[in-house]
PDB file of C-alpha atoms in Angstrom:
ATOM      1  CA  UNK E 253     233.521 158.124 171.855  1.00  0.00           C
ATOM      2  CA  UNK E 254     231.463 159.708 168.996  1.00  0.00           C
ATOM      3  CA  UNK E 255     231.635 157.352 165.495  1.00  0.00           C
ATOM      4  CA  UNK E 256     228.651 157.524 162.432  1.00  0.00           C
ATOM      5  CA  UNK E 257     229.304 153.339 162.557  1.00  0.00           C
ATOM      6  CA  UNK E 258     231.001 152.097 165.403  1.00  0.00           C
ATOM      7  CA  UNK E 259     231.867 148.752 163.443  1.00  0.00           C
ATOM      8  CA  UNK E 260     233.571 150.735 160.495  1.00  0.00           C
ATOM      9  CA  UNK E 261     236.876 151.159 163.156  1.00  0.00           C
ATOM     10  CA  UNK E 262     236.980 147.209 163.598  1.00  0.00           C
ATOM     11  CA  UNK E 263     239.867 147.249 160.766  1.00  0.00           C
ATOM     12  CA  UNK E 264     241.513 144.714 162.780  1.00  0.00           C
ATOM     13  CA  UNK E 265     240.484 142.671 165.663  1.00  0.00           C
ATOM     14  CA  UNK E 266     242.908 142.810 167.807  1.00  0.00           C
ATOM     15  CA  UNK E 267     242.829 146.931 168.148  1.00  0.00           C
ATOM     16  CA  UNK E 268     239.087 146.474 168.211  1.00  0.00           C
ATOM     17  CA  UNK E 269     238.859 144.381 171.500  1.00  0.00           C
ATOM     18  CA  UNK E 270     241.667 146.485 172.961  1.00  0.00           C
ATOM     19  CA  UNK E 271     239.726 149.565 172.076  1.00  0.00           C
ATOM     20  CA  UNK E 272     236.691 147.911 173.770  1.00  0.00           C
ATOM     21  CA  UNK E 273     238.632 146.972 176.712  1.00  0.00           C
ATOM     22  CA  UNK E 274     240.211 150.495 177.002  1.00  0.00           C
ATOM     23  CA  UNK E 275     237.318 151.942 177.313  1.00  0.00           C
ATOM     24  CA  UNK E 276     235.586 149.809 179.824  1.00  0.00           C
ATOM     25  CA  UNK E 277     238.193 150.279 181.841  1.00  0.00           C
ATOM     26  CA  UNK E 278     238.216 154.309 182.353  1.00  0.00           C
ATOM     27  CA  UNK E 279     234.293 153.785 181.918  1.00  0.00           C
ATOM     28  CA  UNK E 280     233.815 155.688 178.375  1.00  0.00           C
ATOM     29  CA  UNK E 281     230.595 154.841 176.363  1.00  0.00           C
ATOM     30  CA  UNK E 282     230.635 154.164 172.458  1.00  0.00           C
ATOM     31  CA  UNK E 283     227.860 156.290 170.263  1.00  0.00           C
ATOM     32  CA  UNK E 284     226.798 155.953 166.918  1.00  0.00           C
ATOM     33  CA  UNK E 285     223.519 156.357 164.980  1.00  0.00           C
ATOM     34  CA  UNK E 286     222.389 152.834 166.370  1.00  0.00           C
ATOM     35  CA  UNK E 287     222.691 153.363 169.680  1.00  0.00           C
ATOM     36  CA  UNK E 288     224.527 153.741 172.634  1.00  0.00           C
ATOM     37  CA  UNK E 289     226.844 151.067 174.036  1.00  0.00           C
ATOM     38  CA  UNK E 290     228.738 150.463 177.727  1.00  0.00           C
ATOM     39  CA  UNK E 291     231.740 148.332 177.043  1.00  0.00           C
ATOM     40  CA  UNK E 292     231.249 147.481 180.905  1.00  0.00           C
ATOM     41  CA  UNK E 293     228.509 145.797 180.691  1.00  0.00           C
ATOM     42  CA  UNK E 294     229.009 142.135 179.457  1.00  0.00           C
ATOM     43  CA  UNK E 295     225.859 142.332 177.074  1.00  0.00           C
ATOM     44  CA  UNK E 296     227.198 146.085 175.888  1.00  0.00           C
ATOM     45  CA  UNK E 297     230.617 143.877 175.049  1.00  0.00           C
ATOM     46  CA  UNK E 298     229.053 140.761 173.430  1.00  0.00           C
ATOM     47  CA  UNK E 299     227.008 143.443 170.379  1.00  0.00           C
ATOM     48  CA  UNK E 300     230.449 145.211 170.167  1.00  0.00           C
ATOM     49  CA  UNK E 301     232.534 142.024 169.683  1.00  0.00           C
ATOM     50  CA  UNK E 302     229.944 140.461 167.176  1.00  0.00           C
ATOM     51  CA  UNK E 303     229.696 144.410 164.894  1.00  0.00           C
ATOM     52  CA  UNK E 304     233.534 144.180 164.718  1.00  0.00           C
ATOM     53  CA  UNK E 305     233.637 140.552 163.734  1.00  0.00           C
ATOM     54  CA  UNK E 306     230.998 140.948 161.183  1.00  0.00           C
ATOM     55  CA  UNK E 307     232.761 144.353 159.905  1.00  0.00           C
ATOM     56  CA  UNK E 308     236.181 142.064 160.063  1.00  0.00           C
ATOM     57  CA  UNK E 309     234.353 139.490 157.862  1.00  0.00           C
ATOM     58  CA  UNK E 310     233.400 142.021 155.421  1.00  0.00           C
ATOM     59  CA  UNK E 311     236.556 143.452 154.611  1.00  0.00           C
ATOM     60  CA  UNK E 312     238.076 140.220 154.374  1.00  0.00           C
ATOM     61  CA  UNK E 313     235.502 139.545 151.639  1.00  0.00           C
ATOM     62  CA  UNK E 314     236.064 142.983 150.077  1.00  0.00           C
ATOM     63  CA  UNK E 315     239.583 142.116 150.131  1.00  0.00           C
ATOM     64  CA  UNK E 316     239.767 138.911 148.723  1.00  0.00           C
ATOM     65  CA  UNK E 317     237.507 139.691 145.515  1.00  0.00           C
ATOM     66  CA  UNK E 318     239.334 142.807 144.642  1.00  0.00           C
ATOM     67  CA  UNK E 319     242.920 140.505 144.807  1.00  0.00           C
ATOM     68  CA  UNK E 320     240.863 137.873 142.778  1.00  0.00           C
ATOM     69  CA  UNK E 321     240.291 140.713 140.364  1.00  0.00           C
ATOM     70  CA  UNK E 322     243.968 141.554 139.978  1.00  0.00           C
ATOM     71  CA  UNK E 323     245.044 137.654 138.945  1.00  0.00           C
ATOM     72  CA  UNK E 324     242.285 137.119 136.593  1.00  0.00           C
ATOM     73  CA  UNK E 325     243.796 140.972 134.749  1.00  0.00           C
ATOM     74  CA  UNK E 326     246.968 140.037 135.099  1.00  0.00           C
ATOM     75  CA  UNK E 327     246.688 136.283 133.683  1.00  0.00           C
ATOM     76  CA  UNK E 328     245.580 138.101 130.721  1.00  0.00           C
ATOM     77  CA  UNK E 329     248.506 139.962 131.006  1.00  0.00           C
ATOM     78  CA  UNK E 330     247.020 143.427 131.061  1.00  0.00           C
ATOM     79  CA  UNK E 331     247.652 143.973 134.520  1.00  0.00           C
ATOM     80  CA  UNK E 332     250.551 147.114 134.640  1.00  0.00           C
ATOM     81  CA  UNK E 333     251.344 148.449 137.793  1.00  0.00           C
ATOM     82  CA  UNK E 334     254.324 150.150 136.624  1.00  0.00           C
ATOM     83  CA  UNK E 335     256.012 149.969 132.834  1.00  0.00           C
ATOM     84  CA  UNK E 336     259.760 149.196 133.031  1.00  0.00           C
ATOM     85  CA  UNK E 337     262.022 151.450 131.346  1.00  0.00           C
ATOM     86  CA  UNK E 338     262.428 151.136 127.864  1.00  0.00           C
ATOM     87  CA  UNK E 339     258.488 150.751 127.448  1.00  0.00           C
ATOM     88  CA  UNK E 340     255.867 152.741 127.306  1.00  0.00           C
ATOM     89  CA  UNK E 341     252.206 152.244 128.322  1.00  0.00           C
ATOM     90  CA  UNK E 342     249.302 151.905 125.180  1.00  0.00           C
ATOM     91  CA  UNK E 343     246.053 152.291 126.224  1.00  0.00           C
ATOM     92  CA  UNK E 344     245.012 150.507 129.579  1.00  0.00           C
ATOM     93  CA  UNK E 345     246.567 147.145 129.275  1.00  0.00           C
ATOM     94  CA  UNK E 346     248.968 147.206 126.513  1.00  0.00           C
ATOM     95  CA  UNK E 347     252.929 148.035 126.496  1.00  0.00           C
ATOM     96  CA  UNK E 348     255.223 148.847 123.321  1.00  0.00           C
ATOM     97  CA  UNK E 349     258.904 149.644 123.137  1.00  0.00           C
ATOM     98  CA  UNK E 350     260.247 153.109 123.733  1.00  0.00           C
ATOM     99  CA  UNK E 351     260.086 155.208 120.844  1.00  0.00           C
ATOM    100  CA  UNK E 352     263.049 157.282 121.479  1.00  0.00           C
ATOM    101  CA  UNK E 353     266.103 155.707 119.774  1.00  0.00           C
ATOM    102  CA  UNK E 354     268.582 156.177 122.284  1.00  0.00           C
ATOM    103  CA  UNK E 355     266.866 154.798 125.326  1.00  0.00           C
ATOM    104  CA  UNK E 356     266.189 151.215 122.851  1.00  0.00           C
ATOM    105  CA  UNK E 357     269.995 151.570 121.859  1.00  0.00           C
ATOM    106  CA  UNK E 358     270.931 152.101 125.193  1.00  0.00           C
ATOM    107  CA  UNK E 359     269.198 148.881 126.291  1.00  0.00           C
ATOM    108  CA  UNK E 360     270.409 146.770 123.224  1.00  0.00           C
ATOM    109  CA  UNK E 361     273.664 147.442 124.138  1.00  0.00           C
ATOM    110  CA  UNK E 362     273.919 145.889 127.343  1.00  0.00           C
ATOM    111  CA  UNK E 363     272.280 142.904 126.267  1.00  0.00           C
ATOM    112  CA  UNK E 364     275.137 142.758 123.759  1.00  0.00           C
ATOM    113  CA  UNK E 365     277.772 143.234 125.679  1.00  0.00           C
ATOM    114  CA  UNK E 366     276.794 140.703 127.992  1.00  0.00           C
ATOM    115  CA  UNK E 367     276.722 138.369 124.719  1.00  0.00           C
ATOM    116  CA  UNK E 368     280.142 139.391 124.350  1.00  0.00           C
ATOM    117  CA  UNK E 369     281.863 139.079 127.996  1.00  0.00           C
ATOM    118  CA  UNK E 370     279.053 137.234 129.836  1.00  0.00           C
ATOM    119  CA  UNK E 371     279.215 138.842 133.011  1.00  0.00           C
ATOM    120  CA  UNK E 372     276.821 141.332 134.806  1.00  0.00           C
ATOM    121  CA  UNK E 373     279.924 142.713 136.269  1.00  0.00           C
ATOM    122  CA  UNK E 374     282.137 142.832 133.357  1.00  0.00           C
ATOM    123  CA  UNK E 375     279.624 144.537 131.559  1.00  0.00           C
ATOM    124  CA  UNK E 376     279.039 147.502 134.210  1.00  0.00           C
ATOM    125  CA  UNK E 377     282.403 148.011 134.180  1.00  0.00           C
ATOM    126  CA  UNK E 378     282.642 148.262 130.602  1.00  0.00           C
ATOM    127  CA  UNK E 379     279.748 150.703 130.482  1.00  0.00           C
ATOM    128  CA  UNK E 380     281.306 152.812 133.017  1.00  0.00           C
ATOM    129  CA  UNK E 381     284.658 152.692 131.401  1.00  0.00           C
ATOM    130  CA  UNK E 382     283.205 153.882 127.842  1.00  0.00           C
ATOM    131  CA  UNK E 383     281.053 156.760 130.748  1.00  0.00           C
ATOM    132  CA  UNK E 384     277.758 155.318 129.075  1.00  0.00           C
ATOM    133  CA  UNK E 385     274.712 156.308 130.500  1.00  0.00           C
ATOM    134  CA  UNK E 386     271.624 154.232 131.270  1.00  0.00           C
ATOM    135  CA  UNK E 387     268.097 155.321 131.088  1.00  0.00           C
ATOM    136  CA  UNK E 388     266.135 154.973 134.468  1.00  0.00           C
ATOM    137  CA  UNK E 389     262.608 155.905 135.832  1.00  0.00           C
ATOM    138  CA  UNK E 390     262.573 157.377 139.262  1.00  0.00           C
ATOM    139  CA  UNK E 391     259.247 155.934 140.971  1.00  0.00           C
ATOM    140  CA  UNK E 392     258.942 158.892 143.431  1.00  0.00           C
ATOM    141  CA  UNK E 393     258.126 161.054 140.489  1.00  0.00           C
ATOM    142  CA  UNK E 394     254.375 160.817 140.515  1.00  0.00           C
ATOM    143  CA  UNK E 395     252.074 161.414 136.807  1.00  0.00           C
ATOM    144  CA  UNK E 396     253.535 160.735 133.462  1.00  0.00           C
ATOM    145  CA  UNK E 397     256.670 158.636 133.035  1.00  0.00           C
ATOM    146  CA  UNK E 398     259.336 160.478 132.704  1.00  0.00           C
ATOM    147  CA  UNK E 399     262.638 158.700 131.721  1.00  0.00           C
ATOM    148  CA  UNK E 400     265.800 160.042 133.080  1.00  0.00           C
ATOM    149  CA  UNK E 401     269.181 158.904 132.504  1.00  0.00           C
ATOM    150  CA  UNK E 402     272.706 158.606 134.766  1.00  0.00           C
ATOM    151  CA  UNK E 403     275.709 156.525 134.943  1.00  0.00           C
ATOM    152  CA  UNK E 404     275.388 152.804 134.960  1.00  0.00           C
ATOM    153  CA  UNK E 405     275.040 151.117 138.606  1.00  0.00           C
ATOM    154  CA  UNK E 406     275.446 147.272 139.133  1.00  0.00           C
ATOM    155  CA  UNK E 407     271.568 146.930 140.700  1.00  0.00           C
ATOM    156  CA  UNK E 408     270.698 148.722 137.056  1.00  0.00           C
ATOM    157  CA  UNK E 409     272.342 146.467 134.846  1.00  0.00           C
ATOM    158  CA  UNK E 410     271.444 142.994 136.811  1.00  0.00           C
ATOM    159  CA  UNK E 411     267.863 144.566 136.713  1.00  0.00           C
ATOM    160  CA  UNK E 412     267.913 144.622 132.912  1.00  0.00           C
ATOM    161  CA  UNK E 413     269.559 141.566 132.730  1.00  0.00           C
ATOM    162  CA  UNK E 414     267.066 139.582 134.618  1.00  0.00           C
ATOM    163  CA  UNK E 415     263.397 141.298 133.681  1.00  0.00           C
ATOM    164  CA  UNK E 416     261.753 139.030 131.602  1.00  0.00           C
ATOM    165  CA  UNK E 417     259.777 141.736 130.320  1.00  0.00           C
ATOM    166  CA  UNK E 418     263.128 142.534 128.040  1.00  0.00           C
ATOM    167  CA  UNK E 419     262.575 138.862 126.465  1.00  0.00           C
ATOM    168  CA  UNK E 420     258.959 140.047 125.644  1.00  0.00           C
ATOM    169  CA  UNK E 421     257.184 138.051 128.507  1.00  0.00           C
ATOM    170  CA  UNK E 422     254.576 138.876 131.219  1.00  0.00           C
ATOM    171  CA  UNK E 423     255.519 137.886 134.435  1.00  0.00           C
ATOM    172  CA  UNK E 424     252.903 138.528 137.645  1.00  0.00           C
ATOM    173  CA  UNK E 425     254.064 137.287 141.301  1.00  0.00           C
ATOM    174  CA  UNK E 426     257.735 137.485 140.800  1.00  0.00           C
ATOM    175  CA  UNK E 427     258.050 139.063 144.159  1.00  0.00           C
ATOM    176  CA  UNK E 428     256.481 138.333 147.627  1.00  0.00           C
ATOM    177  CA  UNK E 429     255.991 139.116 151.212  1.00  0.00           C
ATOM    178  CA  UNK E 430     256.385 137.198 154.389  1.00  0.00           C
ATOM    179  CA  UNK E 431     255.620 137.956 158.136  1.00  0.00           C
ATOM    180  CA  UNK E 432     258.063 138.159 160.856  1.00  0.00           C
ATOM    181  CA  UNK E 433     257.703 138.599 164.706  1.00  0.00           C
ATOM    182  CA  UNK E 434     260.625 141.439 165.816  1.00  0.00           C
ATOM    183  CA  UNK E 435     260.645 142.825 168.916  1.00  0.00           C
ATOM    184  CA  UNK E 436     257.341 141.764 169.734  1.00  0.00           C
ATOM    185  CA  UNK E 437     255.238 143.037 167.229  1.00  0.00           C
ATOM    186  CA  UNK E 438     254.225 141.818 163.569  1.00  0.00           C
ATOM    187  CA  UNK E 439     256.507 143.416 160.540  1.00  0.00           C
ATOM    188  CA  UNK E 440     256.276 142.675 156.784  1.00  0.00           C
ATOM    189  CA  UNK E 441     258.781 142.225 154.767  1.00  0.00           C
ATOM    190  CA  UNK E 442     258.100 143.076 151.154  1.00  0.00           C
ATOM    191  CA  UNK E 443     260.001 142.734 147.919  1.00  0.00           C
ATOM    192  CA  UNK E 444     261.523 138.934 148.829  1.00  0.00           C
ATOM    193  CA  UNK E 445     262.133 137.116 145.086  1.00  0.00           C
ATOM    194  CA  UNK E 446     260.714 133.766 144.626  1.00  0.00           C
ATOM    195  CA  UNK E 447     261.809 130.829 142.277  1.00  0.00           C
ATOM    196  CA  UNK E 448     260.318 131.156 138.541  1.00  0.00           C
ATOM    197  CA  UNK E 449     257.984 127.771 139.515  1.00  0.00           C
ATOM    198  CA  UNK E 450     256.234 130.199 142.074  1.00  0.00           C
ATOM    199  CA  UNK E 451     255.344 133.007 139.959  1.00  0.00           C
ATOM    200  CA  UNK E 452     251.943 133.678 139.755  1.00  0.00           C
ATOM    201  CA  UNK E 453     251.730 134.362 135.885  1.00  0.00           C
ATOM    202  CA  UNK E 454     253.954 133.749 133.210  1.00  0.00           C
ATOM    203  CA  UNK E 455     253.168 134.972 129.440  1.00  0.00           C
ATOM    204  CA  UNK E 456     256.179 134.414 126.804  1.00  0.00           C
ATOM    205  CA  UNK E 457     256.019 136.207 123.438  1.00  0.00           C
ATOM    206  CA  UNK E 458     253.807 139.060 124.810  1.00  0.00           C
ATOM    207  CA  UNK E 459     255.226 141.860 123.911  1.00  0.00           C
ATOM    208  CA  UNK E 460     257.710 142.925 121.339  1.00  0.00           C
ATOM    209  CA  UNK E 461     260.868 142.387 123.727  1.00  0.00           C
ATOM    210  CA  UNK E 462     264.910 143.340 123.150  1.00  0.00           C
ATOM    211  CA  UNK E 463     265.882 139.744 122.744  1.00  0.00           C
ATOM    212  CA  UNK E 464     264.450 136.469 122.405  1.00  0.00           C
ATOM    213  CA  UNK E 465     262.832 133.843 125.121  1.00  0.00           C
ATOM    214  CA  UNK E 466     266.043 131.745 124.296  1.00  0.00           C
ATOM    215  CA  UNK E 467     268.515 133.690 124.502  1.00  0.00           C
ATOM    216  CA  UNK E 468     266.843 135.262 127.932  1.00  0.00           C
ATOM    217  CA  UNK E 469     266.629 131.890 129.535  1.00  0.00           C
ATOM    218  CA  UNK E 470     270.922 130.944 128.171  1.00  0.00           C
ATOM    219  CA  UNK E 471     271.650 134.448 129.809  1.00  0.00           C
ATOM    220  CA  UNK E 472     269.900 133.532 133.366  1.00  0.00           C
ATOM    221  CA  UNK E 473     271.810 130.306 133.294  1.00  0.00           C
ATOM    222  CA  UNK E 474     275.005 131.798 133.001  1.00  0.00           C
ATOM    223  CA  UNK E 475     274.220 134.631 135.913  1.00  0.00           C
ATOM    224  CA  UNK E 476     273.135 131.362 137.773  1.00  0.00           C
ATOM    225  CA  UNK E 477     276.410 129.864 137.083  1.00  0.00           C
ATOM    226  CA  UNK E 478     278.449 132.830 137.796  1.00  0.00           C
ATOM    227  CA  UNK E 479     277.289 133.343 141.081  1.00  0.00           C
ATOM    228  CA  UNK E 480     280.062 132.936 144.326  1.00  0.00           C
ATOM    229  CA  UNK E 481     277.782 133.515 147.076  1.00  0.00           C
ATOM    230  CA  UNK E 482     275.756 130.494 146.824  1.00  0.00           C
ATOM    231  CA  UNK E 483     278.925 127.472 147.851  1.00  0.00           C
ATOM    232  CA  UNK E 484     278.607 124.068 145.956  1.00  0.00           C
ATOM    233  CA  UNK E 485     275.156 125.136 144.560  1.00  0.00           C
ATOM    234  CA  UNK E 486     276.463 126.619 141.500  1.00  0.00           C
ATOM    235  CA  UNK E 487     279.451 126.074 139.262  1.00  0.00           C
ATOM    236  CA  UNK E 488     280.820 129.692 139.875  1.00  0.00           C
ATOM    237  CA  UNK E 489     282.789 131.042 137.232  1.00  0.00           C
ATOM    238  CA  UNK E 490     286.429 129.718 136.391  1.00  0.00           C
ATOM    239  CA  UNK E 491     288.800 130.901 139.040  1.00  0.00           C
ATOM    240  CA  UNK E 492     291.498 128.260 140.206  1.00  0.00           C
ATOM    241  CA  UNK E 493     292.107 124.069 139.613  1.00  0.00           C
ATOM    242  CA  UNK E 494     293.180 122.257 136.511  1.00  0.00           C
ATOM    243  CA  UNK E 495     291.391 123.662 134.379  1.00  0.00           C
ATOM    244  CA  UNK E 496     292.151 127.319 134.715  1.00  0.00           C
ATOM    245  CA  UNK E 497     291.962 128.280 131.447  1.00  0.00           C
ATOM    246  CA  UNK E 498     289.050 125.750 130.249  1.00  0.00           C
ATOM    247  CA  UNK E 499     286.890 128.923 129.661  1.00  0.00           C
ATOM    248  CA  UNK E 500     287.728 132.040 127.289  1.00  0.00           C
ATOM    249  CA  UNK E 501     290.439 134.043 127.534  1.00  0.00           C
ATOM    250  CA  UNK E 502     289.473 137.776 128.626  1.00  0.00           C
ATOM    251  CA  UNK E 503     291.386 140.687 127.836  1.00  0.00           C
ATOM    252  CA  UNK E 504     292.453 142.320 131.417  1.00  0.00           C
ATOM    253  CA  UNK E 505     291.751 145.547 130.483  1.00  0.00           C
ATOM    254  CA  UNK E 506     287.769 145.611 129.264  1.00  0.00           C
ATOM    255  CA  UNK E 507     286.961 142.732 130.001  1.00  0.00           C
ATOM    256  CA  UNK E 508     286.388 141.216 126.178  1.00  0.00           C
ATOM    257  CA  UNK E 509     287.017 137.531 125.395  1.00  0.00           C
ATOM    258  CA  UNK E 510     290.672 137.388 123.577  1.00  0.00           C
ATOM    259  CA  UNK E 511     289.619 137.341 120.273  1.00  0.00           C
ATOM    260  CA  UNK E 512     287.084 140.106 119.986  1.00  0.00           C
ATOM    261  CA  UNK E 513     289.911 142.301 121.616  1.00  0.00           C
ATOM    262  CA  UNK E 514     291.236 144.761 119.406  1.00  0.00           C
TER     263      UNK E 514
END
């Protein structure tokens, strides 16, 4: 086996001792500019072993400083990997609302109807009653953003409902990744939300955003509270008991508290 620098294929240990041990066992030699090695011979084995470790080390290192790199840009909040929709990029580390009119309107509105009916679902509904599209980015469009628009989903309005961005705040970390053993072999799971006390960064007032901090954090309370999936945990919104009617009285039709219904 032929390689400029044998070490630069030690990406991982574990493939580099079983490459190693595969090819003492049908009795190939490894070449590079340095030299030529027998992974046979026990000394042959020890240099290989101690290249990959050291090349191991070294990307570690690499590794480490360029993620170190990434927090200290984004706890200045100029870290973008992607600009949500309804913003658009300035520069290399800033972000501004949309200048098209309809894609801000189109975003003000659902933050005002779910003032109004304070719901997630009550408010898709309502948008997809009134056929009111959304704006939405497809990320498997590579280059220059390019906004798009369709009918409203659920995932599309909870999205815009719970971005802190929309509140004008950077938030860093607000996803993560964990490690799990299935069938045998290592998978990673990406994309798994953590708690708002785990997020790597959080900026308030760093943007110009579609509604204010307060108003943002009243709104995630009441999604909190509305929530049926979670048992005792939450209050879950007013179903059956007593006190049926303790909370407003919603038109069956759209959706709209009693008194804002025409």
């Amino acid at each position: 086996m032929f390689a400029i620098e044998v070490s630069r294929l030690a990406r991982n240990g574990c493939d580099w001792h079983t490459l190693i041990e595969f090819c003492g066992l049908v009795g190939a030699a490894i070449v590079d500019e340095d030299g030529i090695y027998e992974p046979r011979h026990p000394n042959d084995r020890l240099l290989l072993g101690m290249k990959g470790t050291m090349s191991e080390l070294k990307l570690s290192l690499l590794r480490a400083r360029s993620m170190e790199a990434l927090k200290q840009k984004a706890r200045r909040g100029e870290l973008f990997f992607t600009v949500a929709v309804g913003y658009v990029k300035v520069g290399c580390d800033k972000i501004e609302r949309d200048p098209d009119l309809r894609v801000r309107e189109a975003i003000g509105l659902v933050f005002t109807r779910f003032a109004e009916m304070q719901s997630i679902r009550q408010v898709f509904l309502s948008l997809r009653s009134d056929q009111i599209a959304l704006p939405y980015i497809n990320p498997r469009i590579s280059g220059q953003q390019q906004v798009l628009w369709k009918p409203p989903v659920y995932t599309t309005v909870s999205n815009l409902l719970t971005n802190p961005v929309y509140a004008g705040a950077y938030a860093f970390g607000r996803t993560g990744s964990r490690k799990i053993i299935e069938n045998g072999r290592k998978r990673i799971v990406r994309g798994r939300r953590k708690a708002r006390s785990d997020w790597a960064v959080l900026l308030v007032d760093h943007h110009e955003g579609y509604l204010p901090w307060a108003d943002f954090e009243r709104n995630q309370r009441l999604i909190t509270d509305n929530a049926n999936g979670k048992g005792m945990m939450v209050r879950g919104p007013v179903r059956k008991g007593e006190a049926l009617l303790a909370g407003l009285l919603r038109c069956s039709h759209c959706g709209r508290p009693a008194a804002c219904c025409p």
